[in-house]
GROMACS .gro file of C-alpha atoms in nm:
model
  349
    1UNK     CA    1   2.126   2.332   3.051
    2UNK     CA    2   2.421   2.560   3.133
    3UNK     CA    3   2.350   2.772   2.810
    4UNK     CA    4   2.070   2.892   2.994
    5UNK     CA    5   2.305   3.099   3.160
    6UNK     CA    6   2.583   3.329   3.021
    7UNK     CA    7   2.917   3.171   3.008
    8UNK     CA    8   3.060   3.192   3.384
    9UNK     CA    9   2.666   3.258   3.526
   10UNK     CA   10   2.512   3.564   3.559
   11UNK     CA   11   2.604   3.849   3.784
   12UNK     CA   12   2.375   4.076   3.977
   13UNK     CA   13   2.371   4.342   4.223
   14UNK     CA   14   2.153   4.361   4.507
   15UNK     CA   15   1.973   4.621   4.704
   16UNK     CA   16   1.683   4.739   4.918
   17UNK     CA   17   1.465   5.024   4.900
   18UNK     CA   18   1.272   5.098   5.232
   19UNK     CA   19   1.314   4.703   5.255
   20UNK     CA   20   1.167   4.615   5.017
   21UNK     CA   21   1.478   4.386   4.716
   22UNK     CA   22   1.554   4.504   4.423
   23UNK     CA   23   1.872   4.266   4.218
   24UNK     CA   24   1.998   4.419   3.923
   25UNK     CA   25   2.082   4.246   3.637
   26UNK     CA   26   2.299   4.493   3.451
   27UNK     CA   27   2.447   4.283   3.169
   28UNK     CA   28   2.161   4.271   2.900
   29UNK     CA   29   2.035   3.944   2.791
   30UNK     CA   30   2.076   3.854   2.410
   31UNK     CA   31   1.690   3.806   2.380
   32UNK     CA   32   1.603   4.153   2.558
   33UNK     CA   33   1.894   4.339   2.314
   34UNK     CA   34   1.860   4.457   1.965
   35UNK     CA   35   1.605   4.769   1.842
   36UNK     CA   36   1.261   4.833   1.982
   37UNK     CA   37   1.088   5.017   2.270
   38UNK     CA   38   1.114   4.873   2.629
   39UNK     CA   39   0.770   4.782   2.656
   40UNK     CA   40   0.804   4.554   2.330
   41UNK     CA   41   1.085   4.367   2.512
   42UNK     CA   42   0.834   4.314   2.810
   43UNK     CA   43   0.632   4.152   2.567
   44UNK     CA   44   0.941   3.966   2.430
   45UNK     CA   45   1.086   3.893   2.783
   46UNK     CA   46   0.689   3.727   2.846
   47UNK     CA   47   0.724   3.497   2.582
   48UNK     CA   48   1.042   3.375   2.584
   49UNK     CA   49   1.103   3.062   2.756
   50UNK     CA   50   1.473   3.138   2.808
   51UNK     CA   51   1.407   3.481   3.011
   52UNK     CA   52   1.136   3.314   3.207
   53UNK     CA   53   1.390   3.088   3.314
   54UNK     CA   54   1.621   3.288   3.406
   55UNK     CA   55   1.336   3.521   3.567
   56UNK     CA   56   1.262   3.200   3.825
   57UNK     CA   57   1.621   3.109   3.880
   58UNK     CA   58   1.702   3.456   4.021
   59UNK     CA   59   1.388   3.534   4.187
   60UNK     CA   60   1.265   3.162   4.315
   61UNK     CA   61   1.408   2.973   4.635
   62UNK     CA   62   1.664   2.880   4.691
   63UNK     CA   63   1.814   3.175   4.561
   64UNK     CA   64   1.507   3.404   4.620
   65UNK     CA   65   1.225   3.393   4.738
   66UNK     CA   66   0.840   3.462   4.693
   67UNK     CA   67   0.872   3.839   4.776
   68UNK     CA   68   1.175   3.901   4.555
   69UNK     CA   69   1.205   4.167   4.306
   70UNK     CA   70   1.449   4.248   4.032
   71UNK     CA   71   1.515   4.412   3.717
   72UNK     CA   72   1.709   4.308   3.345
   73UNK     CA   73   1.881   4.611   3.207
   74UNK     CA   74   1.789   4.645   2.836
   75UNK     CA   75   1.881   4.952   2.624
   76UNK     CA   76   1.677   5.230   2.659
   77UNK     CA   77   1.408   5.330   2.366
   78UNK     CA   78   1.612   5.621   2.245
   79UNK     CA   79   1.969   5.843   2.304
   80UNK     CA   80   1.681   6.041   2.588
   81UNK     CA   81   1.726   5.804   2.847
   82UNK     CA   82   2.032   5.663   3.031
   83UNK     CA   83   1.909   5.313   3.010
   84UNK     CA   84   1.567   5.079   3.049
   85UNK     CA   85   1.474   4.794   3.265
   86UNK     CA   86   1.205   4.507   3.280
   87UNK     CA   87   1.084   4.494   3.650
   88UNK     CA   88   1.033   4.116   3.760
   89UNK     CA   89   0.868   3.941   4.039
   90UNK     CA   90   0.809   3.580   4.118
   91UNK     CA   91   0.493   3.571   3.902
   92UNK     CA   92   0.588   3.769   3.551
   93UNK     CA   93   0.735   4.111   3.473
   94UNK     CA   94   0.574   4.460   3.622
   95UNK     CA   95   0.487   4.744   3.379
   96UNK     CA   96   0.636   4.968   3.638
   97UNK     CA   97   0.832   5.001   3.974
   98UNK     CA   98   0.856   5.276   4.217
   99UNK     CA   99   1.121   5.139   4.455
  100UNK     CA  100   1.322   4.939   4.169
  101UNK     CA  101   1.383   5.278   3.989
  102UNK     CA  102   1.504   5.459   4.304
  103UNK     CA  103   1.725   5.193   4.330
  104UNK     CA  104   1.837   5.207   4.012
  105UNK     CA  105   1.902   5.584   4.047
  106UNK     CA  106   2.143   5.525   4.372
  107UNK     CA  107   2.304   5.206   4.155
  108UNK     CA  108   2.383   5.393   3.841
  109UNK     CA  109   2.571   5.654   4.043
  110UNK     CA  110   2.754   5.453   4.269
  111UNK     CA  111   2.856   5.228   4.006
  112UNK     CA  112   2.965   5.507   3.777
  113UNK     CA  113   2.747   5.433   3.531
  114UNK     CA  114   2.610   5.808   3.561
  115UNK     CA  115   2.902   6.069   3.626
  116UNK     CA  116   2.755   6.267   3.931
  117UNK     CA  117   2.992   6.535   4.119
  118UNK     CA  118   3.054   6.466   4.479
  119UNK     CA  119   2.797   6.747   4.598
  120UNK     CA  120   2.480   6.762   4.404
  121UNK     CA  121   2.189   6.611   4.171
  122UNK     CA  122   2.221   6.429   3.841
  123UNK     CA  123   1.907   6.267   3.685
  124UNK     CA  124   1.916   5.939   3.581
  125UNK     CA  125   1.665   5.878   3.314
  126UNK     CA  126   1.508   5.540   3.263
  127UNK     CA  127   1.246   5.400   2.998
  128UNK     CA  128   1.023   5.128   3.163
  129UNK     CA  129   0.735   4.959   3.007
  130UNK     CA  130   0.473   5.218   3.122
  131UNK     CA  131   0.705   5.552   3.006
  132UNK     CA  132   1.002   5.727   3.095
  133UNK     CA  133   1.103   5.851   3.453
  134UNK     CA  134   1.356   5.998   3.590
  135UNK     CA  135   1.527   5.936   3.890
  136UNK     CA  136   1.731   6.233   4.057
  137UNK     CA  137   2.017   6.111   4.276
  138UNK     CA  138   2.110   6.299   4.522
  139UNK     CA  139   2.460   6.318   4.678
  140UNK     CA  140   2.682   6.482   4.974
  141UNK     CA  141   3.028   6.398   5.023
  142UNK     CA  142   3.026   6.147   4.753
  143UNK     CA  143   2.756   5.921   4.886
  144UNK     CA  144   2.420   5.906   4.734
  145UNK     CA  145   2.153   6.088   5.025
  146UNK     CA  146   1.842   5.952   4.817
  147UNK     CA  147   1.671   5.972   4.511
  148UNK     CA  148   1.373   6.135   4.396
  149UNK     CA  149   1.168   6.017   4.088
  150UNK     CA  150   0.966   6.166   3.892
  151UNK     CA  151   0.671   5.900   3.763
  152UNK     CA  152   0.464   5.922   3.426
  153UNK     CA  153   0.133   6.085   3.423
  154UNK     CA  154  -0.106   5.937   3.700
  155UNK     CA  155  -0.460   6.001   3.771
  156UNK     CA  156  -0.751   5.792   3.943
  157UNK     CA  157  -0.936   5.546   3.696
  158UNK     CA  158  -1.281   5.472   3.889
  159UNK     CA  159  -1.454   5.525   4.212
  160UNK     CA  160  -1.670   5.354   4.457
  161UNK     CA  161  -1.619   5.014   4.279
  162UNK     CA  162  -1.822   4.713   4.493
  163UNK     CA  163  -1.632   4.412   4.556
  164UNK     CA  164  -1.733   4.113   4.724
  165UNK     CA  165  -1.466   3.975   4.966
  166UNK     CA  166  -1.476   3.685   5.241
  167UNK     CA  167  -1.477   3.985   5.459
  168UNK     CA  168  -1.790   4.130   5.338
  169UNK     CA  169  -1.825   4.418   5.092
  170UNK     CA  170  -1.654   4.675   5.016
  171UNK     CA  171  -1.611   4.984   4.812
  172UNK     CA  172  -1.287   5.069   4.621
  173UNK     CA  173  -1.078   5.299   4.427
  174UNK     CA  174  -0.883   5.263   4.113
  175UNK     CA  175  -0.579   5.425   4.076
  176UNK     CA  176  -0.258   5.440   3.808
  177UNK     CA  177   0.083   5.537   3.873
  178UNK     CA  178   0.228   5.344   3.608
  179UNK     CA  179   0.030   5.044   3.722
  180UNK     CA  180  -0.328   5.004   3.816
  181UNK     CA  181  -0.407   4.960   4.143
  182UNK     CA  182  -0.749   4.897   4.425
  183UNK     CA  183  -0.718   5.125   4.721
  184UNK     CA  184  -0.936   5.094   5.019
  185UNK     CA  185  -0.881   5.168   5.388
  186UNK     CA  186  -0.803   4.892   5.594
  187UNK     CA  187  -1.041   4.960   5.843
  188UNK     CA  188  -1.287   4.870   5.568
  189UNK     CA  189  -1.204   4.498   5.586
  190UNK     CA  190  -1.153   4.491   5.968
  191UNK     CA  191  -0.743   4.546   5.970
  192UNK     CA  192  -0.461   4.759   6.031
  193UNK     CA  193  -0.173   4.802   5.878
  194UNK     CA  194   0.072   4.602   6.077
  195UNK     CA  195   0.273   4.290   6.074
  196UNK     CA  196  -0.008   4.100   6.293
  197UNK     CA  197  -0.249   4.146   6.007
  198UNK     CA  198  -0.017   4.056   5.707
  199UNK     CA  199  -0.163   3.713   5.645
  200UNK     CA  200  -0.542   3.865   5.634
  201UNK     CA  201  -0.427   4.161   5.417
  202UNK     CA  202  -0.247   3.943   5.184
  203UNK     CA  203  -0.593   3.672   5.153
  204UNK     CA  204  -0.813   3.987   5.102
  205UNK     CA  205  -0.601   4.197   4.877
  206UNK     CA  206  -0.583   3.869   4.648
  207UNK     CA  207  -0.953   3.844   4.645
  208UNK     CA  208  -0.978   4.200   4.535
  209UNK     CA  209  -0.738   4.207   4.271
  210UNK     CA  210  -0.877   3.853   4.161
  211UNK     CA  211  -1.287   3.994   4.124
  212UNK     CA  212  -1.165   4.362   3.969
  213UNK     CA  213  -0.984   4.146   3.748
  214UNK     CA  214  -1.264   3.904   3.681
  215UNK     CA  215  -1.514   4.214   3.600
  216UNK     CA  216  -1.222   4.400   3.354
  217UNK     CA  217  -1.260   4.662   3.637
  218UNK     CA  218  -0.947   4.834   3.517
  219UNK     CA  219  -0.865   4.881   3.154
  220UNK     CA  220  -0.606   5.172   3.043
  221UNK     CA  221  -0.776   5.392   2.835
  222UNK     CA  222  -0.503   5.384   2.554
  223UNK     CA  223  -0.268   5.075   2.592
  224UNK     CA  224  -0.414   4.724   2.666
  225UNK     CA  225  -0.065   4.600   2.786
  226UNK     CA  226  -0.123   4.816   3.117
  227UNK     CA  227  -0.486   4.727   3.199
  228UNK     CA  228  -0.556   4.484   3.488
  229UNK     CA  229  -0.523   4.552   3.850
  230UNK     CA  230  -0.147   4.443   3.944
  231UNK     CA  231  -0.205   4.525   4.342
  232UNK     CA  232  -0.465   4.624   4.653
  233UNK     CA  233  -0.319   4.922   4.861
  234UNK     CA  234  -0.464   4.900   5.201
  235UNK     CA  235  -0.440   5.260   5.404
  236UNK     CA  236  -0.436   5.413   5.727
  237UNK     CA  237  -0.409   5.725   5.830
  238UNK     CA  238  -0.096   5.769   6.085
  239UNK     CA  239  -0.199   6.122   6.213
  240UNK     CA  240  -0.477   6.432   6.090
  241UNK     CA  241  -0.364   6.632   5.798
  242UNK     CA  242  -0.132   6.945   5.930
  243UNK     CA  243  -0.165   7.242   5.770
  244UNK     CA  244   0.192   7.442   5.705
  245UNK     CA  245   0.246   7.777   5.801
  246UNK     CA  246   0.271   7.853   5.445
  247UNK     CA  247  -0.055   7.708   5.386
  248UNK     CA  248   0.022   7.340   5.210
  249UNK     CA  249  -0.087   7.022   5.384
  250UNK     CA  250   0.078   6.722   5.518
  251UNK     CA  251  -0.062   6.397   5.493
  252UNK     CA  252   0.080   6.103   5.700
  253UNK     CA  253  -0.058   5.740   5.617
  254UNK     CA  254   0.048   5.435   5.648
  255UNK     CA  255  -0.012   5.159   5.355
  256UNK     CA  256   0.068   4.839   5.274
  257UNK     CA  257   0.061   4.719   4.916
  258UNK     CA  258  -0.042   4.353   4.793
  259UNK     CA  259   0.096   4.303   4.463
  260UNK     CA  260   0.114   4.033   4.183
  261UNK     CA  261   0.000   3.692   4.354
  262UNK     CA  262  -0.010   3.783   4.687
  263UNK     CA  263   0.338   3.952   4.715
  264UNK     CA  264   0.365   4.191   4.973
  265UNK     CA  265   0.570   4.564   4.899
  266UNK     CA  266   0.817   4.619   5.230
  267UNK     CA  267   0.850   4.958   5.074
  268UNK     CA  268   0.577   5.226   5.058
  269UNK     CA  269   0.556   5.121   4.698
  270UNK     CA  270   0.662   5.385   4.449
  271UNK     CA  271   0.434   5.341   4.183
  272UNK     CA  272   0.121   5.232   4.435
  273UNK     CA  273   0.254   5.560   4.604
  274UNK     CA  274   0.200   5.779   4.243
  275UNK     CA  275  -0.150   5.596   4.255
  276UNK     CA  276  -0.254   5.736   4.617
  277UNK     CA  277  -0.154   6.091   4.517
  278UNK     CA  278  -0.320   6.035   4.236
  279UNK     CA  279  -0.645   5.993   4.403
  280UNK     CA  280  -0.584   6.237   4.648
  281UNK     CA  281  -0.565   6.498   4.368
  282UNK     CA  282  -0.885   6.401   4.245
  283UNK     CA  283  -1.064   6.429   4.586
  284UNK     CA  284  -0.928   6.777   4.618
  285UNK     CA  285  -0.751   6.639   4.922
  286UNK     CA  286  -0.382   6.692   4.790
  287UNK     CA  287  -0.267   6.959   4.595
  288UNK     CA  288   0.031   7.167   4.435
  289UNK     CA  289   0.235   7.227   4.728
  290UNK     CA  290   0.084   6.975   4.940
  291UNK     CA  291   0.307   6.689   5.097
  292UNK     CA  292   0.252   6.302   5.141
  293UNK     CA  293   0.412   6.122   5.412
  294UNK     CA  294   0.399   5.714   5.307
  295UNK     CA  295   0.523   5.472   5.530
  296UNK     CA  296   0.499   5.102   5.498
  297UNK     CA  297   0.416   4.815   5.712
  298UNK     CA  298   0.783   4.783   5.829
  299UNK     CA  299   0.799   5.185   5.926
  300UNK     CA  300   1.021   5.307   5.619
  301UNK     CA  301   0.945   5.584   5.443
  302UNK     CA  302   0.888   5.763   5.131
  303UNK     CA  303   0.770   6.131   5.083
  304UNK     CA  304   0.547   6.215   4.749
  305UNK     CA  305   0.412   6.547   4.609
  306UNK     CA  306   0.277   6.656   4.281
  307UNK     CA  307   0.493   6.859   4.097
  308UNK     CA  308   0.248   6.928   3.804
  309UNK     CA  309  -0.116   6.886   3.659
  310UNK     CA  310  -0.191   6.769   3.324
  311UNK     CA  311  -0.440   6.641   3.141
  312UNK     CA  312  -0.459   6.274   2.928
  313UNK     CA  313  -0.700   6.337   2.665
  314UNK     CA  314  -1.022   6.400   2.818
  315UNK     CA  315  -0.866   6.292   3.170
  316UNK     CA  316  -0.731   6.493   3.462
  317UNK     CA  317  -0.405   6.370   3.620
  318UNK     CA  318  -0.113   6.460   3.774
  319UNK     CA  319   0.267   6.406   3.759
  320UNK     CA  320   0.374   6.258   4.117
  321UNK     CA  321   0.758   6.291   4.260
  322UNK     CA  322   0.809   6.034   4.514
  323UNK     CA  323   1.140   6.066   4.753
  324UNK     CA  324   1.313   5.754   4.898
  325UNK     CA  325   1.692   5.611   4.874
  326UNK     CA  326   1.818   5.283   4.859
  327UNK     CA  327   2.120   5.060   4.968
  328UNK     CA  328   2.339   4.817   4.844
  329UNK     CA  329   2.353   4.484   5.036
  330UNK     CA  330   2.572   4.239   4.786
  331UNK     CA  331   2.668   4.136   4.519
  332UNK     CA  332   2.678   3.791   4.368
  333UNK     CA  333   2.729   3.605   4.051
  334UNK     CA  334   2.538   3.313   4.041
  335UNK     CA  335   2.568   2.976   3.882
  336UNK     CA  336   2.390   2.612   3.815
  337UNK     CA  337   2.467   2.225   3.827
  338UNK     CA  338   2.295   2.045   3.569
  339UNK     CA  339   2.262   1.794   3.824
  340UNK     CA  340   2.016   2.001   4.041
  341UNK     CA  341   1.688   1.835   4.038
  342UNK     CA  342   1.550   2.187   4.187
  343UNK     CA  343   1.566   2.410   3.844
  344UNK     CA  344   1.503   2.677   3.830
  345UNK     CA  345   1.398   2.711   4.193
  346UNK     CA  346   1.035   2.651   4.369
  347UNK     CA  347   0.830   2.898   4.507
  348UNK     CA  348   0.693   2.825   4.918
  349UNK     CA  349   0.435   3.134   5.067
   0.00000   0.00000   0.00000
């Protein structure tokens, strides 16, 4: 059983991104090595039983637990990027991951994987199984300040889609930013978004992801591998839209993002965030210029704006920038018994 894990275990680094884990797994596992694009080796990573395992020993109790998150370093698709990464939760592996690839940003520069200067910005460019994005690191005095990314193409898939919850009915939107997901207010279902209500959000965003998913309420137009609704983004708005001086908006709203099987984003959610703006656009409530103040259902924060307008195919959408940082909080190297009648690890909600 110990050739399950590399010779001397398997080392990881760990941080958090408005609270929200993210445990890096930087030395590339033989199965997710060797040519082809990063979202192939999703595919590969999905159907190997080896990388599953490993998947559940790092992210399962009692060395995880059922909100963890995490990422396996793989090489990138080409010499464009810096590096790629499959994004993993307790249930599978992500197509995309707004906090893991701020993370990344702040890890590849503290760890000197990217030369930065001690004053400045360096991108950090990263292929993930929905595109490439780039992360911007940001540093003063030799620390990293935060990171902005810049997220593939996102733009708002449906509209006023019924669902049928234990809650009653409602009406939702489907947006992608580099994942699909169903945004609704949570007034809509009775709830706010706050800590007192994070049982109830979590049993009705499950239901909603569960009947879009169940109707094929969410299909990507061009690549089958990113269609399904990965997560329900519950809103609220924190205070009225200000307009600037200049003339640009800023919008405050709170959100909190059920993901996966019922996992719950401590962040704003980076790519859920891409998905918001992205259905701001299309109401004509955000624009060029405009700002988006996220917070989550702990009170961190990202900031997002659009940064340009493009079209896919016949499609309007936008390219979103989201602004966060992240911190390191350990690192580890972790190991097995072969006695341990607990492998890989168990999952408790």
């Amino acid at each position: 059983m110990t050739a399950l894990l590399p010779a001397g275990g398997i080392r990881t680094v760990d941080y958090h991104t408005g609270g929200e884990p993210f445990r890096i797994v930087a030395d590339v596992l033989p199965e997710l090595d060797g040519p082809g694009t990063v979202a192939a080796r999703r595919i590969r990573a999905m159907e190997s039983d080896r990388v599953q395992w490993v998947r559940r020993f790092l992210c399962h109790e009692p060395r995880g637990h059922a909100d963890m998150y995490g990422g396996f370093l793989t090489p990138p698709d080409d010499d464009g990027a810096h590096l790629g990464v499959l994004f993993w939760h307790k249930d599978g592996f992500s197509t995309a991951c707004g906090h893991g690839t701020i993370a990344l940003g702040a890890w590849a520069v503290q760890s000197g994987r990217v030369p930065a200067s001690e004053d400045g910005e360096v991108d950090v460019v990263v292929d993930v199984p929905s595109g490439r994005v780039t992360a911007t690191v940001r540093t003063v005095a030799g620390r990293v300040e935060d990171v902005r990314f810049t997220n593939v193409a996102s733009y708002a898939l449906a509209r006023d889609v019924a669902v049928s919850t234990a809650r009653g009915a409602v009406s939702v939107d489907i947006g992608y930013g580099g994942a699909m997901y169903a945004v609704l207010p949570a007034a809509a279902v009775g709830l706010l978004v706050r800590p007192e209500d994070y049982s109830d959000l979590i049993t009705t965003g499950r239901q909603i992801r569960d009947a879009l998913n169940a109707a094929q309420a969410a299909e990507h137009p061009d690549d089958p591998r990113l269609s399904g609704v990965y997560g329900t983004i519950f809103t609220q708005e924190s205070e009225p839209a200000v307009r600037t001086p200049g003339g640009s908006r800023i919008l405050h709203q709170r959100n909190i993002t059920v993901f996966a099987d019922g996992e719950v984003d401590r962040s704003p959610c980076g790519s859920g965030t891409s998905a918001r703006v992205a259905l701001l656009a299309d109401s004509g409530e955000m624009g060029l210029g405009d700002l988006l103040v996220h917070d989550s259902v702990v009170g961190s924060r990202f900031q997002a704006r659009i940064v340009e307008r493009t079209m896919l195919g016949s499609r309007p959408a936008v390219v979103p920038e989201v602004v966060g940082t992240a911190y390191p909080t350990g690192t580890s190297t972790f190991t097995l018994d072969d006695r341990d009648p607990l492998l890989p690890g168990f999952v408790l909600r």
